[in-house]
Tab-separated table of C-alpha atoms in Angstrom:
chain	number	residue	atom	x	y	z
L	1	UNK	CA	0.000	0.000	0.000
L	2	UNK	CA	1.156	3.484	-0.818
L	3	UNK	CA	3.072	5.093	2.042
L	4	UNK	CA	3.120	2.115	4.380
L	5	UNK	CA	5.033	-1.138	4.183
L	6	UNK	CA	5.243	-4.121	6.484
L	7	UNK	CA	8.073	-6.610	6.707
L	8	UNK	CA	8.342	-9.502	6.495
L	9	UNK	CA	5.192	-10.482	4.583
L	10	UNK	CA	5.377	-14.059	5.821
L	11	UNK	CA	7.239	-15.674	8.693
L	12	UNK	CA	7.334	-19.081	10.316
L	13	UNK	CA	8.949	-19.276	13.735
L	14	UNK	CA	9.278	-21.710	16.584
L	15	UNK	CA	7.544	-21.494	19.928
L	16	UNK	CA	9.588	-19.592	22.471
L	17	UNK	CA	11.621	-17.517	20.030
L	18	UNK	CA	11.430	-13.717	19.870
L	19	UNK	CA	10.014	-12.186	16.700
L	20	UNK	CA	10.004	-8.587	15.492
L	21	UNK	CA	7.680	-7.224	12.838
L	22	UNK	CA	8.372	-3.906	11.208
L	23	UNK	CA	6.061	-1.191	9.954
L	24	UNK	CA	7.489	1.662	7.914
L	25	UNK	CA	5.616	4.758	6.721
L	26	UNK	CA	6.550	7.615	4.446
L	27	UNK	CA	3.499	9.793	5.214
L	28	UNK	CA	4.899	11.444	8.355
L	29	UNK	CA	1.710	10.540	10.218
L	30	UNK	CA	1.729	10.898	13.974
L	31	UNK	CA	-0.333	7.834	14.819
L	32	UNK	CA	0.600	4.213	14.160
L	33	UNK	CA	-1.228	1.040	15.169
L	34	UNK	CA	-0.720	-2.711	15.304
L	35	UNK	CA	-3.720	-5.021	14.870
L	36	UNK	CA	-4.102	-8.752	14.603
L	37	UNK	CA	-6.790	-10.425	12.526
L	38	UNK	CA	-8.218	-13.775	13.540
L	39	UNK	CA	-11.315	-15.654	12.306
L	40	UNK	CA	-14.369	-14.747	14.351
L	41	UNK	CA	-12.618	-11.821	16.023
L	42	UNK	CA	-12.113	-9.334	13.240
L	43	UNK	CA	-9.340	-6.842	13.869
L	44	UNK	CA	-8.128	-6.369	17.433
L	45	UNK	CA	-5.833	-3.578	18.549
L	46	UNK	CA	-2.537	-4.706	20.097
L	47	UNK	CA	-0.642	-1.468	20.677
L	48	UNK	CA	-0.617	2.004	19.236
L	49	UNK	CA	1.673	5.013	19.143
L	50	UNK	CA	0.804	8.701	19.214
L	51	UNK	CA	4.333	9.969	18.675
L	52	UNK	CA	7.994	9.064	18.908
L	53	UNK	CA	8.540	7.073	22.105
L	54	UNK	CA	4.839	7.490	22.996
L	55	UNK	CA	2.964	4.208	22.978
L	56	UNK	CA	-0.011	2.649	24.710
L	57	UNK	CA	-1.671	-0.741	25.053
L	58	UNK	CA	-4.644	-1.953	23.129
L	59	UNK	CA	-7.179	-4.670	23.717
L	60	UNK	CA	-4.819	-7.667	23.315
L	61	UNK	CA	-1.384	-6.445	24.379
L	62	UNK	CA	-0.253	-9.365	26.565
L	63	UNK	CA	2.866	-11.024	25.137
L	64	UNK	CA	3.642	-8.088	22.829
L	65	UNK	CA	5.827	-5.018	23.115
L	66	UNK	CA	6.369	-2.108	20.742
L	67	UNK	CA	8.909	0.574	20.084
L	68	UNK	CA	8.895	3.765	18.066
L	69	UNK	CA	12.258	5.515	17.959
L	70	UNK	CA	11.539	7.356	14.698
L	71	UNK	CA	8.338	8.793	13.236
L	72	UNK	CA	8.480	6.428	10.294
L	73	UNK	CA	9.057	3.101	12.074
L	74	UNK	CA	6.868	1.157	14.504
L	75	UNK	CA	8.159	-2.231	15.635
L	76	UNK	CA	6.085	-5.020	17.156
L	77	UNK	CA	7.960	-7.646	19.179
L	78	UNK	CA	6.647	-10.989	20.357
L	79	UNK	CA	8.921	-11.587	23.290
L	80	UNK	CA	8.482	-15.372	23.340
L	81	UNK	CA	6.232	-16.543	20.525
L	82	UNK	CA	3.361	-18.926	21.309
L	83	UNK	CA	1.015	-20.824	18.988
L	84	UNK	CA	-1.840	-18.514	20.038
L	85	UNK	CA	0.054	-15.675	18.371
L	86	UNK	CA	-0.277	-17.312	14.975
L	87	UNK	CA	-2.212	-14.641	13.122
L	88	UNK	CA	-2.161	-12.005	10.423
L	89	UNK	CA	-0.741	-8.748	11.721
L	90	UNK	CA	-1.656	-5.386	10.237
L	91	UNK	CA	-0.061	-2.030	10.772
L	92	UNK	CA	-2.075	1.154	10.220
L	93	UNK	CA	-1.310	4.858	10.144
L	94	UNK	CA	-3.380	7.970	10.723
L	95	UNK	CA	-2.911	11.735	10.890
L	96	UNK	CA	-5.498	11.853	13.674
L	97	UNK	CA	-8.391	13.215	11.628
L	98	UNK	CA	-11.687	11.694	12.727
L	99	UNK	CA	-13.888	9.879	10.275
L	100	UNK	CA	-11.360	9.471	7.483
L	101	UNK	CA	-10.189	5.995	8.377
L	102	UNK	CA	-6.772	4.522	8.712
L	103	UNK	CA	-4.378	3.458	5.986
L	104	UNK	CA	-3.420	-0.163	6.473
L	105	UNK	CA	-0.375	-2.090	5.352
L	106	UNK	CA	-0.655	-5.356	3.456
L	107	UNK	CA	-0.125	-7.482	6.533
L	108	UNK	CA	2.340	-10.033	7.904
L	109	UNK	CA	1.244	-13.649	8.143
L	110	UNK	CA	2.985	-15.147	11.175
L	111	UNK	CA	2.919	-18.848	11.942
L	112	UNK	CA	4.273	-20.114	15.264
L	113	UNK	CA	5.021	-23.850	15.221
T	1	UNK	CA	-16.937	-7.788	25.687
T	2	UNK	CA	-17.333	-6.929	22.027
T	3	UNK	CA	-18.610	-3.381	21.587
T	4	UNK	CA	-19.104	-3.687	17.816
T	5	UNK	CA	-20.740	-6.775	16.369
T	6	UNK	CA	-21.419	-8.016	12.886
T	7	UNK	CA	-23.735	-10.949	13.393
T	8	UNK	CA	-23.798	-12.203	9.809
T	9	UNK	CA	-20.548	-13.975	8.912
T	10	UNK	CA	-21.463	-14.051	5.230
T	11	UNK	CA	-23.862	-12.662	2.629
T	12	UNK	CA	-24.478	-13.815	-0.935
T	13	UNK	CA	-26.096	-11.470	-3.488
T	14	UNK	CA	-26.798	-11.489	-7.218
T	15	UNK	CA	-25.077	-8.909	-9.390
T	16	UNK	CA	-27.196	-5.787	-9.808
T	17	UNK	CA	-29.148	-6.331	-6.604
T	18	UNK	CA	-28.757	-4.514	-3.292
T	19	UNK	CA	-26.295	-5.723	-0.633
T	20	UNK	CA	-27.102	-4.782	2.953
T	21	UNK	CA	-24.451	-5.321	5.596
T	22	UNK	CA	-25.352	-4.811	9.236
T	23	UNK	CA	-23.504	-3.806	12.378
T	24	UNK	CA	-24.615	-3.354	15.986
T	25	UNK	CA	-22.827	-1.496	18.753
T	26	UNK	CA	-23.225	-1.104	22.490
T	27	UNK	CA	-21.490	2.168	23.366
T	28	UNK	CA	-23.676	5.203	22.732
T	29	UNK	CA	-20.647	7.496	23.140
T	30	UNK	CA	-19.044	6.528	19.838
T	31	UNK	CA	-18.530	9.608	17.619
T	32	UNK	CA	-17.843	8.034	14.237
T	33	UNK	CA	-18.616	4.797	12.497
T	34	UNK	CA	-16.657	3.533	9.529
T	35	UNK	CA	-16.787	0.757	6.971
T	36	UNK	CA	-13.720	-0.912	5.503
T	37	UNK	CA	-13.404	-3.372	2.653
T	38	UNK	CA	-10.749	-6.082	2.613
T	39	UNK	CA	-9.610	-8.270	-0.259
T	40	UNK	CA	-7.580	-11.462	0.385
T	41	UNK	CA	-3.867	-10.893	1.040
T	42	UNK	CA	-4.396	-7.133	1.313
T	43	UNK	CA	-4.958	-4.736	4.168
T	44	UNK	CA	-8.387	-3.208	4.821
T	45	UNK	CA	-9.199	-0.067	2.863
T	46	UNK	CA	-11.445	2.706	4.133
T	47	UNK	CA	-14.789	2.873	2.341
T	48	UNK	CA	-17.178	5.318	3.995
T	49	UNK	CA	-17.908	6.835	7.403
T	50	UNK	CA	-20.739	8.518	9.252
T	51	UNK	CA	-20.748	10.894	12.173
T	52	UNK	CA	-22.966	10.069	15.131
T	53	UNK	CA	-24.860	13.327	14.550
T	54	UNK	CA	-26.050	12.170	11.132
T	55	UNK	CA	-28.345	9.342	10.080
T	56	UNK	CA	-27.219	8.876	6.490
T	57	UNK	CA	-24.126	9.320	4.365
T	58	UNK	CA	-23.902	8.507	0.678
T	59	UNK	CA	-20.939	8.063	-1.651
T	60	UNK	CA	-21.750	6.750	-5.086
T	61	UNK	CA	-23.086	3.199	-4.829
T	62	UNK	CA	-22.422	3.100	-1.081
T	63	UNK	CA	-24.771	4.466	1.591
T	64	UNK	CA	-24.415	4.085	5.324
T	65	UNK	CA	-27.431	4.439	7.599
T	66	UNK	CA	-27.215	5.037	11.333
T	67	UNK	CA	-30.047	4.286	13.762
T	68	UNK	CA	-28.873	5.616	17.112
T	69	UNK	CA	-31.900	4.523	19.092
T	70	UNK	CA	-31.334	0.937	17.967
T	71	UNK	CA	-27.525	1.256	18.108
T	72	UNK	CA	-27.420	-0.134	14.600
T	73	UNK	CA	-25.773	0.832	11.345
T	74	UNK	CA	-25.965	-0.647	7.898
T	75	UNK	CA	-24.077	-0.363	4.631
T	76	UNK	CA	-26.088	-0.504	1.415
T	77	UNK	CA	-24.389	-1.237	-1.889
T	78	UNK	CA	-26.523	-0.564	-4.960
T	79	UNK	CA	-26.110	-2.010	-7.515
T	80	UNK	CA	-23.815	-4.763	-6.315
T	81	UNK	CA	-20.947	-5.789	-8.591
T	82	UNK	CA	-18.734	-8.903	-8.578
T	83	UNK	CA	-15.767	-6.656	-7.693
T	84	UNK	CA	-17.528	-5.815	-4.420
T	85	UNK	CA	-16.883	-9.386	-3.228
T	86	UNK	CA	-14.709	-8.920	-0.139
T	87	UNK	CA	-14.786	-8.908	3.650
T	88	UNK	CA	-16.472	-5.822	5.090
T	89	UNK	CA	-15.625	-4.552	8.559
T	90	UNK	CA	-17.517	-1.929	10.498
T	91	UNK	CA	-15.576	0.077	13.058
T	92	UNK	CA	-16.378	2.616	15.755
T	93	UNK	CA	-14.161	5.603	16.517
T	94	UNK	CA	-11.541	3.983	14.309
T	95	UNK	CA	-10.243	1.768	17.098
T	96	UNK	CA	-12.923	-0.896	17.607
T	97	UNK	CA	-13.745	-3.295	14.777
T	98	UNK	CA	-16.471	-5.844	14.196
T	99	UNK	CA	-15.783	-9.435	13.199
T	100	UNK	CA	-16.369	-8.841	9.506
T	101	UNK	CA	-18.916	-10.071	6.939
T	102	UNK	CA	-17.874	-11.909	3.782
T	103	UNK	CA	-19.838	-10.531	0.831
T	104	UNK	CA	-20.027	-12.611	-2.337
T	105	UNK	CA	-21.623	-11.063	-5.416
T	106	UNK	CA	-22.503	-13.625	-8.077
T	107	UNK	CA	-22.486	-12.643	-11.776
């Protein structure tokens, strides 16, 4: 998607290993978000950031941490991956305007075996 | 406790007919409601929104209706096209999403 990229697109990892997903934007938007998508649950917010070094927890933050050292990058880390964290992860960006929606990345499909 | 619910997992419609996707919410303090469309292997894309002070918003073939007393909103697509086949998510205040409804439009 224009202005936002996620890497990697696919990853398979073993239980207990740390994993970091990267979200990179070129829009200079203040707000960045990490969601996970699971069947029957839709999109659930994991963590979000409202500025460099400013982050907060979402609905399903247990087992995840984030960091934002630059405006353009928002990293999601699974400290010790579990099978329940097998999911599709989406990053989104916003300039904070209400009612105009977020711009989402193409997603990272993570499989924990 | 899910604050935004889409109770129909799927909907099948004939090309040219109307598609109606529904969404219910529990929090009367939500300011905005949004609809996103998602194709396989892509991220969701913003489709249309409505402020809580309005009851209708229209954009081309897409119209969103808001019934605040019933805490219910719906997305109407007229006429439906095969390219509309996708997963549709409703969201409230851009942070809380429903489970999604798979729309299939048959030629």
